[in-house]
Tab-separated table of C-alpha atoms in Angstrom:
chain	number	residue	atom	x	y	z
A	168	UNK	CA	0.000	0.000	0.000
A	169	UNK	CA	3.027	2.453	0.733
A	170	UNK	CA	4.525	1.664	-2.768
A	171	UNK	CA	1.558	2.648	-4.246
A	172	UNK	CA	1.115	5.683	-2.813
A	173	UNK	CA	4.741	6.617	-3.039
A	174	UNK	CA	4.080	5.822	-6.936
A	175	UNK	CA	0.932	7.651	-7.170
A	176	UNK	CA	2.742	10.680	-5.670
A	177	UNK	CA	5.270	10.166	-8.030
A	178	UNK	CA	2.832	10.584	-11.070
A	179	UNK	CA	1.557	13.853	-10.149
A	180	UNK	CA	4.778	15.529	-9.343
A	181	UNK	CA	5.278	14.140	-12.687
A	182	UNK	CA	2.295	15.739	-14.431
A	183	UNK	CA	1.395	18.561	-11.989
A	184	UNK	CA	1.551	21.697	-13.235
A	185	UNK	CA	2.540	24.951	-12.076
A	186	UNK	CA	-0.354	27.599	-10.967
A	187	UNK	CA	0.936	30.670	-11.323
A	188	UNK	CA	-0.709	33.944	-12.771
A	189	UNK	CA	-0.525	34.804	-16.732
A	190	UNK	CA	1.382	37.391	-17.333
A	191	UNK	CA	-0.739	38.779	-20.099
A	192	UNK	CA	-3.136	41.907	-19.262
A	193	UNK	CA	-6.997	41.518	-19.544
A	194	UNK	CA	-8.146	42.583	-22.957
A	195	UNK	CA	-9.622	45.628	-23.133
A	196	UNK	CA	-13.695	46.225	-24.705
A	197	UNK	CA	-13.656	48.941	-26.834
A	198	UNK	CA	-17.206	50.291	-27.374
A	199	UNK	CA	-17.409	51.183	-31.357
A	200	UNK	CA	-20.710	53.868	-31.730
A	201	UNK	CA	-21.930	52.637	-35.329
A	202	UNK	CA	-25.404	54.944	-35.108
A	203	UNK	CA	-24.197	58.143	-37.265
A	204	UNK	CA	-26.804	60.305	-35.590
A	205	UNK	CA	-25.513	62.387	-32.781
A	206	UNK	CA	-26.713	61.428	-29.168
A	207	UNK	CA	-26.446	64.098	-27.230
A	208	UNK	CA	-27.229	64.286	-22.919
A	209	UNK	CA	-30.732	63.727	-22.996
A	210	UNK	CA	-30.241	60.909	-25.601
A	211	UNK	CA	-27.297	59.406	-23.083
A	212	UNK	CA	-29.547	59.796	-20.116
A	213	UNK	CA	-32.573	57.826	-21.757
A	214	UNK	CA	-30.182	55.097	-22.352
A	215	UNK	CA	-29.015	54.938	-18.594
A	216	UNK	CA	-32.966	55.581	-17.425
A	217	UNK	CA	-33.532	52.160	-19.806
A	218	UNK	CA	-30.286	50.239	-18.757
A	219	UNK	CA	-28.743	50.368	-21.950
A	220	UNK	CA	-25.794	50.318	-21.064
A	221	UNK	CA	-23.660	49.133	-24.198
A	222	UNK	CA	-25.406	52.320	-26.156
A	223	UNK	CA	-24.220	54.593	-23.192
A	224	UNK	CA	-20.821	53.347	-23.577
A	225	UNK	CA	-20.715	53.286	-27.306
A	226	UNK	CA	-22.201	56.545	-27.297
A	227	UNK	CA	-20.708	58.578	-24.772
A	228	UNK	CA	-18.401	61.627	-26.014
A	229	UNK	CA	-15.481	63.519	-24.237
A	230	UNK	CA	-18.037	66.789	-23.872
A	231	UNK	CA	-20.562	64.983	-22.025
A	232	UNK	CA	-18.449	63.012	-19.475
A	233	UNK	CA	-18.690	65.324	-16.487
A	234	UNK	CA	-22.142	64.842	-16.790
A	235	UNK	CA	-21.781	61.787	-16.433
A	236	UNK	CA	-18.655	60.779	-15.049
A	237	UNK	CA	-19.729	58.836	-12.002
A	238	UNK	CA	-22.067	56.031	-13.918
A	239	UNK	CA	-19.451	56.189	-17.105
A	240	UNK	CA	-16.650	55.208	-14.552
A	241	UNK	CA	-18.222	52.601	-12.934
A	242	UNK	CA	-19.554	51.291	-16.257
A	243	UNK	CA	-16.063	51.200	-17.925
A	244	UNK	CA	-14.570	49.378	-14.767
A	245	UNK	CA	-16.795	46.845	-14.831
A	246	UNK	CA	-16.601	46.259	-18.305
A	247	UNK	CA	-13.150	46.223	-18.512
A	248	UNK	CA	-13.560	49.375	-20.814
A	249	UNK	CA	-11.019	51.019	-22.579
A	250	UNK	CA	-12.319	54.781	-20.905
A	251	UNK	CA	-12.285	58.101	-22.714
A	252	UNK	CA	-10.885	59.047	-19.281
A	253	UNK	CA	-7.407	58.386	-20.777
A	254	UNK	CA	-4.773	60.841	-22.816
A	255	UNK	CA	-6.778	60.632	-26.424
A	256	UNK	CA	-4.351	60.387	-29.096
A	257	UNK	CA	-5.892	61.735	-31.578
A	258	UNK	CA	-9.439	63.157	-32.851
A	259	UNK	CA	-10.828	62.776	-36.434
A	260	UNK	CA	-13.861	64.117	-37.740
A	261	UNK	CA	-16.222	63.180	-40.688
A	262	UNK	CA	-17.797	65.556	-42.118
A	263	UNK	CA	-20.668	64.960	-44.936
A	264	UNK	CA	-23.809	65.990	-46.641
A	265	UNK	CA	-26.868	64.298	-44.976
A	266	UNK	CA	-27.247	62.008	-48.855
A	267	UNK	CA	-23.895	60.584	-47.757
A	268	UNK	CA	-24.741	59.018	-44.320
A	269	UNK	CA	-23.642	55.551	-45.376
A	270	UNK	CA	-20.435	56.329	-47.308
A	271	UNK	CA	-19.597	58.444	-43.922
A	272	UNK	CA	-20.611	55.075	-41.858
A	273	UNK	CA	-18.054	53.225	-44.056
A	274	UNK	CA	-15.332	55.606	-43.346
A	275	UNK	CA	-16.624	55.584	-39.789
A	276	UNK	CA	-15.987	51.864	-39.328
A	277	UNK	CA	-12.583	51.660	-41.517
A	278	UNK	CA	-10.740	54.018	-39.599
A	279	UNK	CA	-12.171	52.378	-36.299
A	280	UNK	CA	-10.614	49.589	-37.339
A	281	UNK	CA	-7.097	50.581	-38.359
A	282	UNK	CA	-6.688	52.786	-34.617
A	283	UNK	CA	-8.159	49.616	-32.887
A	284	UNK	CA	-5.363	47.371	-34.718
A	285	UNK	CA	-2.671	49.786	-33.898
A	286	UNK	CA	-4.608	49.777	-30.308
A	287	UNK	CA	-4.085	53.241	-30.122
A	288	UNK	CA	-6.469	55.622	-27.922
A	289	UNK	CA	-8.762	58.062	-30.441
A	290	UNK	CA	-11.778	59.592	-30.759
A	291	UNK	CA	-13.812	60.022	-34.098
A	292	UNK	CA	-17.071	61.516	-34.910
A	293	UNK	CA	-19.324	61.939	-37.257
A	294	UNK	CA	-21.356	64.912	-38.451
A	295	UNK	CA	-23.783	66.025	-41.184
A	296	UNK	CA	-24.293	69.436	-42.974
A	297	UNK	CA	-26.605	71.095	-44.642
A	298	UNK	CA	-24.889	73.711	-47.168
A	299	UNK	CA	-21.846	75.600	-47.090
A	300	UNK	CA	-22.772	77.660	-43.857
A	301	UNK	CA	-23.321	74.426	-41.845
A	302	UNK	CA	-19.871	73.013	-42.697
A	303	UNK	CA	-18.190	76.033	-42.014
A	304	UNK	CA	-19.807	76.300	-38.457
A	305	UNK	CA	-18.498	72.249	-37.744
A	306	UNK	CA	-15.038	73.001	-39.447
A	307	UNK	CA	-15.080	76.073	-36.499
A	308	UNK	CA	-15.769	73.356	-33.406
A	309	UNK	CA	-13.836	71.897	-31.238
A	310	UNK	CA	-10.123	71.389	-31.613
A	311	UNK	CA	-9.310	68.169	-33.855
A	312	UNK	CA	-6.346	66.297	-35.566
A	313	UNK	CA	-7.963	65.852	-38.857
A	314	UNK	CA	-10.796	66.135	-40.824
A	315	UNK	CA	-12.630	63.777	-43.325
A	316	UNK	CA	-15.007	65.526	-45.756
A	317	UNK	CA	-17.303	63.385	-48.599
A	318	UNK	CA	-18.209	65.098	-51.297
A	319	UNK	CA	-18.841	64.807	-54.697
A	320	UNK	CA	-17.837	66.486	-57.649
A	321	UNK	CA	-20.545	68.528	-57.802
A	322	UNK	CA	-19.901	69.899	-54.331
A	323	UNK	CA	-16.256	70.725	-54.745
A	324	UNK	CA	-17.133	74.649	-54.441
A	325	UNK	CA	-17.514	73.983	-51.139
A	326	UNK	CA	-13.628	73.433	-50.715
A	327	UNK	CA	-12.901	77.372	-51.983
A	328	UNK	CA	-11.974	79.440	-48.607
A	329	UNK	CA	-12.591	76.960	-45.789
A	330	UNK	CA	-11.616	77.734	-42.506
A	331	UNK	CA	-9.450	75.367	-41.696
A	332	UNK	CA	-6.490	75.156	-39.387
A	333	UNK	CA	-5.816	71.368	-39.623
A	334	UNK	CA	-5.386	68.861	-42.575
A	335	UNK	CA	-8.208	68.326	-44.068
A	336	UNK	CA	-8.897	65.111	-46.213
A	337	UNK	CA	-11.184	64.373	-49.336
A	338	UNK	CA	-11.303	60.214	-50.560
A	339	UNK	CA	-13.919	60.962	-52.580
A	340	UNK	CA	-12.537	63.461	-55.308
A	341	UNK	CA	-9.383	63.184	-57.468
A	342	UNK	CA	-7.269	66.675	-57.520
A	343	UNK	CA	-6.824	67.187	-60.586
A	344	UNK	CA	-10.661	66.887	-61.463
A	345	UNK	CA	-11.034	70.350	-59.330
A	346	UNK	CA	-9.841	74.282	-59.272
A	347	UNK	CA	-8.599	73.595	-55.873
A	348	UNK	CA	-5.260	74.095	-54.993
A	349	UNK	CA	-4.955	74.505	-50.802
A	350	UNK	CA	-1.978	73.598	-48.440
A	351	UNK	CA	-4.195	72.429	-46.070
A	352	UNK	CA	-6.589	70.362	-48.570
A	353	UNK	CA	-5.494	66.569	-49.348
A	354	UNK	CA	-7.044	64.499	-51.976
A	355	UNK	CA	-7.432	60.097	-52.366
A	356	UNK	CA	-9.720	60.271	-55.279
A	357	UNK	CA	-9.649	57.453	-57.796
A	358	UNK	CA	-6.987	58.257	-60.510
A	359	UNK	CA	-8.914	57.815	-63.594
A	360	UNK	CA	-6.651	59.334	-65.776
A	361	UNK	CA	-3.848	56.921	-64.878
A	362	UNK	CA	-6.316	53.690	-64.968
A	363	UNK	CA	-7.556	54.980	-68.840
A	364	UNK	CA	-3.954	55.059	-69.568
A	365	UNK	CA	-3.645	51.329	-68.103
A	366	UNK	CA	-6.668	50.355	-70.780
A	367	UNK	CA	-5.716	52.204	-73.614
A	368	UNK	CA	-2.105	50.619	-73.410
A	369	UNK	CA	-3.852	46.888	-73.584
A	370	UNK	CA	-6.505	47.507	-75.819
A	371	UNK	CA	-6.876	47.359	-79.777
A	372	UNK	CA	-8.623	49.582	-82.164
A	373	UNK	CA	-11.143	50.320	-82.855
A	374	UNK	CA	-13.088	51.251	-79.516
A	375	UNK	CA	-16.799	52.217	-78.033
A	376	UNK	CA	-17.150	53.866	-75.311
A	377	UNK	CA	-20.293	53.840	-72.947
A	378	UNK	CA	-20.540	56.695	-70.568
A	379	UNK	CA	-23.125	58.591	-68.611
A	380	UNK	CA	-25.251	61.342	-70.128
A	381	UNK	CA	-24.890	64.460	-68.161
A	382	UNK	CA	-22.027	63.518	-65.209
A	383	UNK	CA	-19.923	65.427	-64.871
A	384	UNK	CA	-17.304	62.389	-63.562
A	385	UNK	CA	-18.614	60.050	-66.384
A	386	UNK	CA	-17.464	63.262	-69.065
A	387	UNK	CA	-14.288	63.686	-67.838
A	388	UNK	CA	-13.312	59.839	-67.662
A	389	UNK	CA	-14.522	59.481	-70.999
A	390	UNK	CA	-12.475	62.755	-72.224
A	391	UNK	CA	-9.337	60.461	-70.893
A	392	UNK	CA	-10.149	57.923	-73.580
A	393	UNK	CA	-10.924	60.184	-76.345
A	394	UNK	CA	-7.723	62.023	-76.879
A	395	UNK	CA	-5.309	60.679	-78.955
A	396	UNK	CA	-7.617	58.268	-81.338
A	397	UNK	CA	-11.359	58.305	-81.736
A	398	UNK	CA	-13.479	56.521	-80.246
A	399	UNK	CA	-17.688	55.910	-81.093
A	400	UNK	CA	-19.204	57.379	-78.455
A	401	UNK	CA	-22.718	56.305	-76.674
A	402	UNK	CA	-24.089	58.467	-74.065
A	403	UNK	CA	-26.728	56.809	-71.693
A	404	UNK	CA	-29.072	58.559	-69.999
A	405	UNK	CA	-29.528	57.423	-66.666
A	406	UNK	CA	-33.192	57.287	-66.560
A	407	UNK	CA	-33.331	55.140	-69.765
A	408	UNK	CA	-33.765	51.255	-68.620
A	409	UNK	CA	-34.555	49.559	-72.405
A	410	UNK	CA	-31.298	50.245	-74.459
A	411	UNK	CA	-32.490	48.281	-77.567
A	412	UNK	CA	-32.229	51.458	-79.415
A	413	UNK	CA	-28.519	51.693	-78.920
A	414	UNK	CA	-28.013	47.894	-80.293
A	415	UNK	CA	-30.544	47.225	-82.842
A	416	UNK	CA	-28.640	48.498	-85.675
A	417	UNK	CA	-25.033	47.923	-84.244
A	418	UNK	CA	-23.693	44.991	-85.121
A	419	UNK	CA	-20.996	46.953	-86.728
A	420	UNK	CA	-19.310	46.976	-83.114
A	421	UNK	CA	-18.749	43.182	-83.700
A	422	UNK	CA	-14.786	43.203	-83.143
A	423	UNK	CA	-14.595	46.256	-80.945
A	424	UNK	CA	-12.866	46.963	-78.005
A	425	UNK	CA	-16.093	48.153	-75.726
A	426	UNK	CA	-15.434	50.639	-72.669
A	427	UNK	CA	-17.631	50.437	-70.111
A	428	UNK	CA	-17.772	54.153	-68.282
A	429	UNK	CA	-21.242	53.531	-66.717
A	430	UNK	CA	-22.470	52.549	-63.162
A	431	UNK	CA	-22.555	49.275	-62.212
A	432	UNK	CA	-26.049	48.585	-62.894
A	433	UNK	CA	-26.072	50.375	-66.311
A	434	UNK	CA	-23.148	48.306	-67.056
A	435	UNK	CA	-24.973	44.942	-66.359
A	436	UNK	CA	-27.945	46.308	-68.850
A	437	UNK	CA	-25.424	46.939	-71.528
A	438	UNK	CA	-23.717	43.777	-71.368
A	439	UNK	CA	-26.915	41.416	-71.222
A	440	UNK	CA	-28.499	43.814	-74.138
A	441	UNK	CA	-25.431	43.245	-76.763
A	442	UNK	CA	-25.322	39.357	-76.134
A	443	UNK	CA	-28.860	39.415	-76.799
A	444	UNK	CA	-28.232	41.276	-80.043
A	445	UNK	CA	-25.124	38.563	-80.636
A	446	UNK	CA	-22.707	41.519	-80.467
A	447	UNK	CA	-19.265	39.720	-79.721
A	448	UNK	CA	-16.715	42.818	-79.232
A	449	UNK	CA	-13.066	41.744	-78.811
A	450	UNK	CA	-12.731	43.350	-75.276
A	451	UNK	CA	-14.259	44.306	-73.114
A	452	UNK	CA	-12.787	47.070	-70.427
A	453	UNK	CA	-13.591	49.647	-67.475
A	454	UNK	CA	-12.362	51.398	-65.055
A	455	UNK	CA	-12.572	51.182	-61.242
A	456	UNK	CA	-16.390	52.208	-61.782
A	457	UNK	CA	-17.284	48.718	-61.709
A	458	UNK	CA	-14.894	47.026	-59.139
A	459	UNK	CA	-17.661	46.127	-57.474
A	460	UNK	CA	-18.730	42.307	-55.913
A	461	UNK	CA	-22.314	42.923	-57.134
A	462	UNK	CA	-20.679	42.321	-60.362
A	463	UNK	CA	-21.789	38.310	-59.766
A	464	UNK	CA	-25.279	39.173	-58.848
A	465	UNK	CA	-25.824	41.880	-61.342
A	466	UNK	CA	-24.447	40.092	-64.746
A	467	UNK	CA	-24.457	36.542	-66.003
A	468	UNK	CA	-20.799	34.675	-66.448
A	469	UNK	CA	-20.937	34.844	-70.075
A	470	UNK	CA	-21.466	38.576	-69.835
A	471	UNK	CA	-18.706	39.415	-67.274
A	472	UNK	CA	-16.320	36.893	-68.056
A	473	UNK	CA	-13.343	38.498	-70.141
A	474	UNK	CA	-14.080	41.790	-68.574
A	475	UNK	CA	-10.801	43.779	-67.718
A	476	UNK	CA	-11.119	46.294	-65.366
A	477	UNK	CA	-8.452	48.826	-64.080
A	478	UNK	CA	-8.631	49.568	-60.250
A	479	UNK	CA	-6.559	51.579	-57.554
A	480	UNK	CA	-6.513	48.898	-54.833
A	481	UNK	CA	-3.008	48.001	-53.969
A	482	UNK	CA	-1.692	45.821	-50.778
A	483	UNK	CA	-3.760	45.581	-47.564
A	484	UNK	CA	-2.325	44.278	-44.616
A	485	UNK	CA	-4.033	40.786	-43.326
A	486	UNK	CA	-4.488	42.134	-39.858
A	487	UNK	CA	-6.032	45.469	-40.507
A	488	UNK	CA	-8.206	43.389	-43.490
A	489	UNK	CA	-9.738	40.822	-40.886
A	490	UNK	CA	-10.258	43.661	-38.246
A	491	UNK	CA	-12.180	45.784	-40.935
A	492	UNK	CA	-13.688	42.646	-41.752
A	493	UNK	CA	-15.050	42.465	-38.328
A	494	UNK	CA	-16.616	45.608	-38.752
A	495	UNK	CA	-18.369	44.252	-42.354
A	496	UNK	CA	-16.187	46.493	-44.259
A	497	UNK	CA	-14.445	44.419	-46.971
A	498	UNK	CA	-11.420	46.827	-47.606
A	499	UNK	CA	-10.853	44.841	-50.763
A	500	UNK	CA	-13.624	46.438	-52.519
A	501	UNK	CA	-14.812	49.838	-50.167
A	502	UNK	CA	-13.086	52.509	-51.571
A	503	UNK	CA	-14.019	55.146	-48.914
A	504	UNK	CA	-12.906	53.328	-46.056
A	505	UNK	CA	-9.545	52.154	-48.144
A	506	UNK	CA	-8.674	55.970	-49.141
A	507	UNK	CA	-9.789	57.234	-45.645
A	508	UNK	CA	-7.096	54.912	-43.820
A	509	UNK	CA	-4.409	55.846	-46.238
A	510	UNK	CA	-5.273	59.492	-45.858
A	511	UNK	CA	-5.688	59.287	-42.185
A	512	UNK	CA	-1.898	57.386	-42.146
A	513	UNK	CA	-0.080	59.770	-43.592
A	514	UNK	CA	-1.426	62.723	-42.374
A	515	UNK	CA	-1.533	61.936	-38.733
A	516	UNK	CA	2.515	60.634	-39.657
A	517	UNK	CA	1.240	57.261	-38.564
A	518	UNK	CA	3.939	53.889	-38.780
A	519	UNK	CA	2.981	52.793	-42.290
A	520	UNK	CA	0.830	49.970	-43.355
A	521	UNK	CA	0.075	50.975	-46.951
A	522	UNK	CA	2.934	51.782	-49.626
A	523	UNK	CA	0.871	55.175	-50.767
A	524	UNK	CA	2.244	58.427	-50.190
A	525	UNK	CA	1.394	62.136	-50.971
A	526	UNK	CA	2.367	63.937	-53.979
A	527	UNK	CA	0.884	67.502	-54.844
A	528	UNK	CA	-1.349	66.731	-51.769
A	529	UNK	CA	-2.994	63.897	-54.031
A	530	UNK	CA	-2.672	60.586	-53.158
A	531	UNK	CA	-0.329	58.522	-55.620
A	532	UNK	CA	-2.023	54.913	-56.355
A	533	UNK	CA	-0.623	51.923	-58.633
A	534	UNK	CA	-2.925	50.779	-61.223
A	535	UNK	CA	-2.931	47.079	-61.869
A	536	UNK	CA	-5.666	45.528	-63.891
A	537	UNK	CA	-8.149	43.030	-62.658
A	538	UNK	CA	-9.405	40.106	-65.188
A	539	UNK	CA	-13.259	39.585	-64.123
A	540	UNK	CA	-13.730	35.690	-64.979
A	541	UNK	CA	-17.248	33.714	-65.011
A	542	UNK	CA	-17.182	33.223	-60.530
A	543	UNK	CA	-13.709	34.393	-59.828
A	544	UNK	CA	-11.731	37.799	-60.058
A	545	UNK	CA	-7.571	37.492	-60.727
A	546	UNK	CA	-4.645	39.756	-61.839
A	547	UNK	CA	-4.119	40.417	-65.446
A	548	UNK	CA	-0.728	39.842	-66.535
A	549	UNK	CA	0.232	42.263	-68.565
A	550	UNK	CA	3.061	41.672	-71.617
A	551	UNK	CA	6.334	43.685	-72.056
A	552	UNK	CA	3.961	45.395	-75.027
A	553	UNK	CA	1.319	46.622	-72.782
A	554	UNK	CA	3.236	48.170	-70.416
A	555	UNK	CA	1.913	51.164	-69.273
């Protein structure tokens, strides 16, 4: 009986092991406000009054928390919470016309999730305007490290003699598609210019273009293609959902390169309308206009597959991809929140994670060339001719 104890003994000295405390800290809840209306005391104290207390947190802002300092403390202790009560790092604002809302959202959660995977402390909100008086009033508020303004082409006006005091940062428009020329105004537009240099460099004579009737965007792309050699020109109008008119009689574009310079959806209409006409051009090409993954649900593989379509997208980390991911922003395909991070990294002189830098206050993108096949999207590989 002693030998087997002295045994058993023996086997859990063997196989014991050691309790002692993990060095690793707690991980910290970050509260991540995804509502893009302001909540302002009276909103924060209907959400204590109901016990919401994951809205509270998530919507609680620096301005409000001696108001509420007592619950928000207790709150953020038992949560584990990282608290607003610590040094900020830095503040960003995004600024946009109330039509916007869910591009601003997109930038919202993008930038959320590159600070969160750099696990640095910031604070970012998000605010509407009405016309030019509105955004110069927010532009005038409190103190910030950088602002984030969507706008569209037709709004660039709005960038002539802003009060502005910090960088200020527009993904939405390319530079050189505006008058403006500010020290203190940065651009990530799309360069179309560059991606209908990418197309005409792999693409044959003779071409058709598609483009938009009456955008201003859709003119200017299409002026890209039209410079050095003709090109047959179709203007759409937007309203116009039967295009038979357009194809009936042009089977002469049998053999042409075909440009596609049209939203998405009109894109998908013009495809499905020239195989039902048994037009069967010899490419088929676009710019980022179409990068989209609605592509699949929008057009059938015949239609899409051969489609070659120049994009802006270059390398995304695999961290800061899955984190975005986690915030259902696919970084792969949301141009917004890809520009905004870029933007946001080098202004705010942040260690890099993308390869783009300034130049001219623009941002400076590759252009590589996607090849759209019947359920798959993969890199064109471009010959020593094509080289653009």
């Amino acid at each position: 009986m002693r030998i087997l104890i002295i045994i058993t003994l023996f086997i859990s000295i063997l196989f014991g092991a050691a309790k002692e405390l993990s060095p690793l800290p707690l991980p910290k809840t970050y509260f991540i406000n995804l509502d893009i209306y302001p909540c302002d005391r009276f909103c924060l104290k209907e959400h204590l009054e109901n016990e919401e207390y994951l809205s509270f947190m998530a919507k609680m802002q620096r301005k409000y928390l001696e108001d509420f300092k007592e619950e928000y403390q207790r709150l953020a202790s038992l949560l584990n919470a990282h608290s607003l009560l610590l040094a900020t790092q830095f503040r960003i604002a995004i600024l946009y016309p109330k039509r916007l809302k869910k591009y601003a959202n997109k930038a919202f959660k993008a930038l959320s999730a590159y600070l969160l995977q750099k696990d640095l402390h910031f604070e970012i909100s998000s605010q509407s305007f009405g016309d030019k008086a509105d955004l110069f009033d927010l532009l005038d508020q409190d103190s910030r490290d950088l602002t984030i303004l969507l706008i569209s082409y037709n709004e660039s006006k709005l960038l002539e003699d802003l009060p502005i005091s910090t960088p200020l940062f527009v993904p939405t428009l390319y530079k050189y598609y505006t008058n403006v020329d500010s020290p203190s105004i940065y651009f990530g537009g799309i360069d179309y210019p560059a991606q209908a240099k990418a197309l005409k460099a792999i693409s044959n004579d003779p071409k058709a273009l598609f483009y938009l009737k009456n955008s201003y965007l859709s003119t200017k792309i299409t002026q890209e293609f039209n410079q050095s050699t003709p090109v047959r020109l179709y203007a759409v109008d937007n309203s116009v959902r039967n295009l038979a008119n357009y194809f009936k009689n042009s089977k002469s574009l049998d053999g042409y390169t075909t440009i596609y310079n049209t939203p998405l959806v009109k894109t998908a209409l013009i495809l499905s309308q020239m195989r039902l006409y048994k037009i069967k051009p010899a490419q088929k090409l676009s710019t980022q206009i179409n990068y989209n993954p609605k592509l699949f649900h929008l057009t059938q593989p015949k239609d899409r597959s051969g489609l070659l379509i120049a994009t802006n997208f270059g390398h995304i980390p695999s961290l800061l991809y899955a984190q975005a991911l986690a915030f259902d922003e696919d970084l792969a395909f949301e141009w917004i929140g890809y520009s905004s991070c870029i933007g946001m990294e080098n202004l705010l002189d942040l260690p890099k994670l993308f390869q783009e830098i300034f130049v001219d206050n623009q941002v400076r993108y590759e252009t590589n060339i996607k090849q759209i096949k019947a359920y798959s999207i993969e890199e064109y590989q471009i010959l020593p001719s094509q080289e653009f």
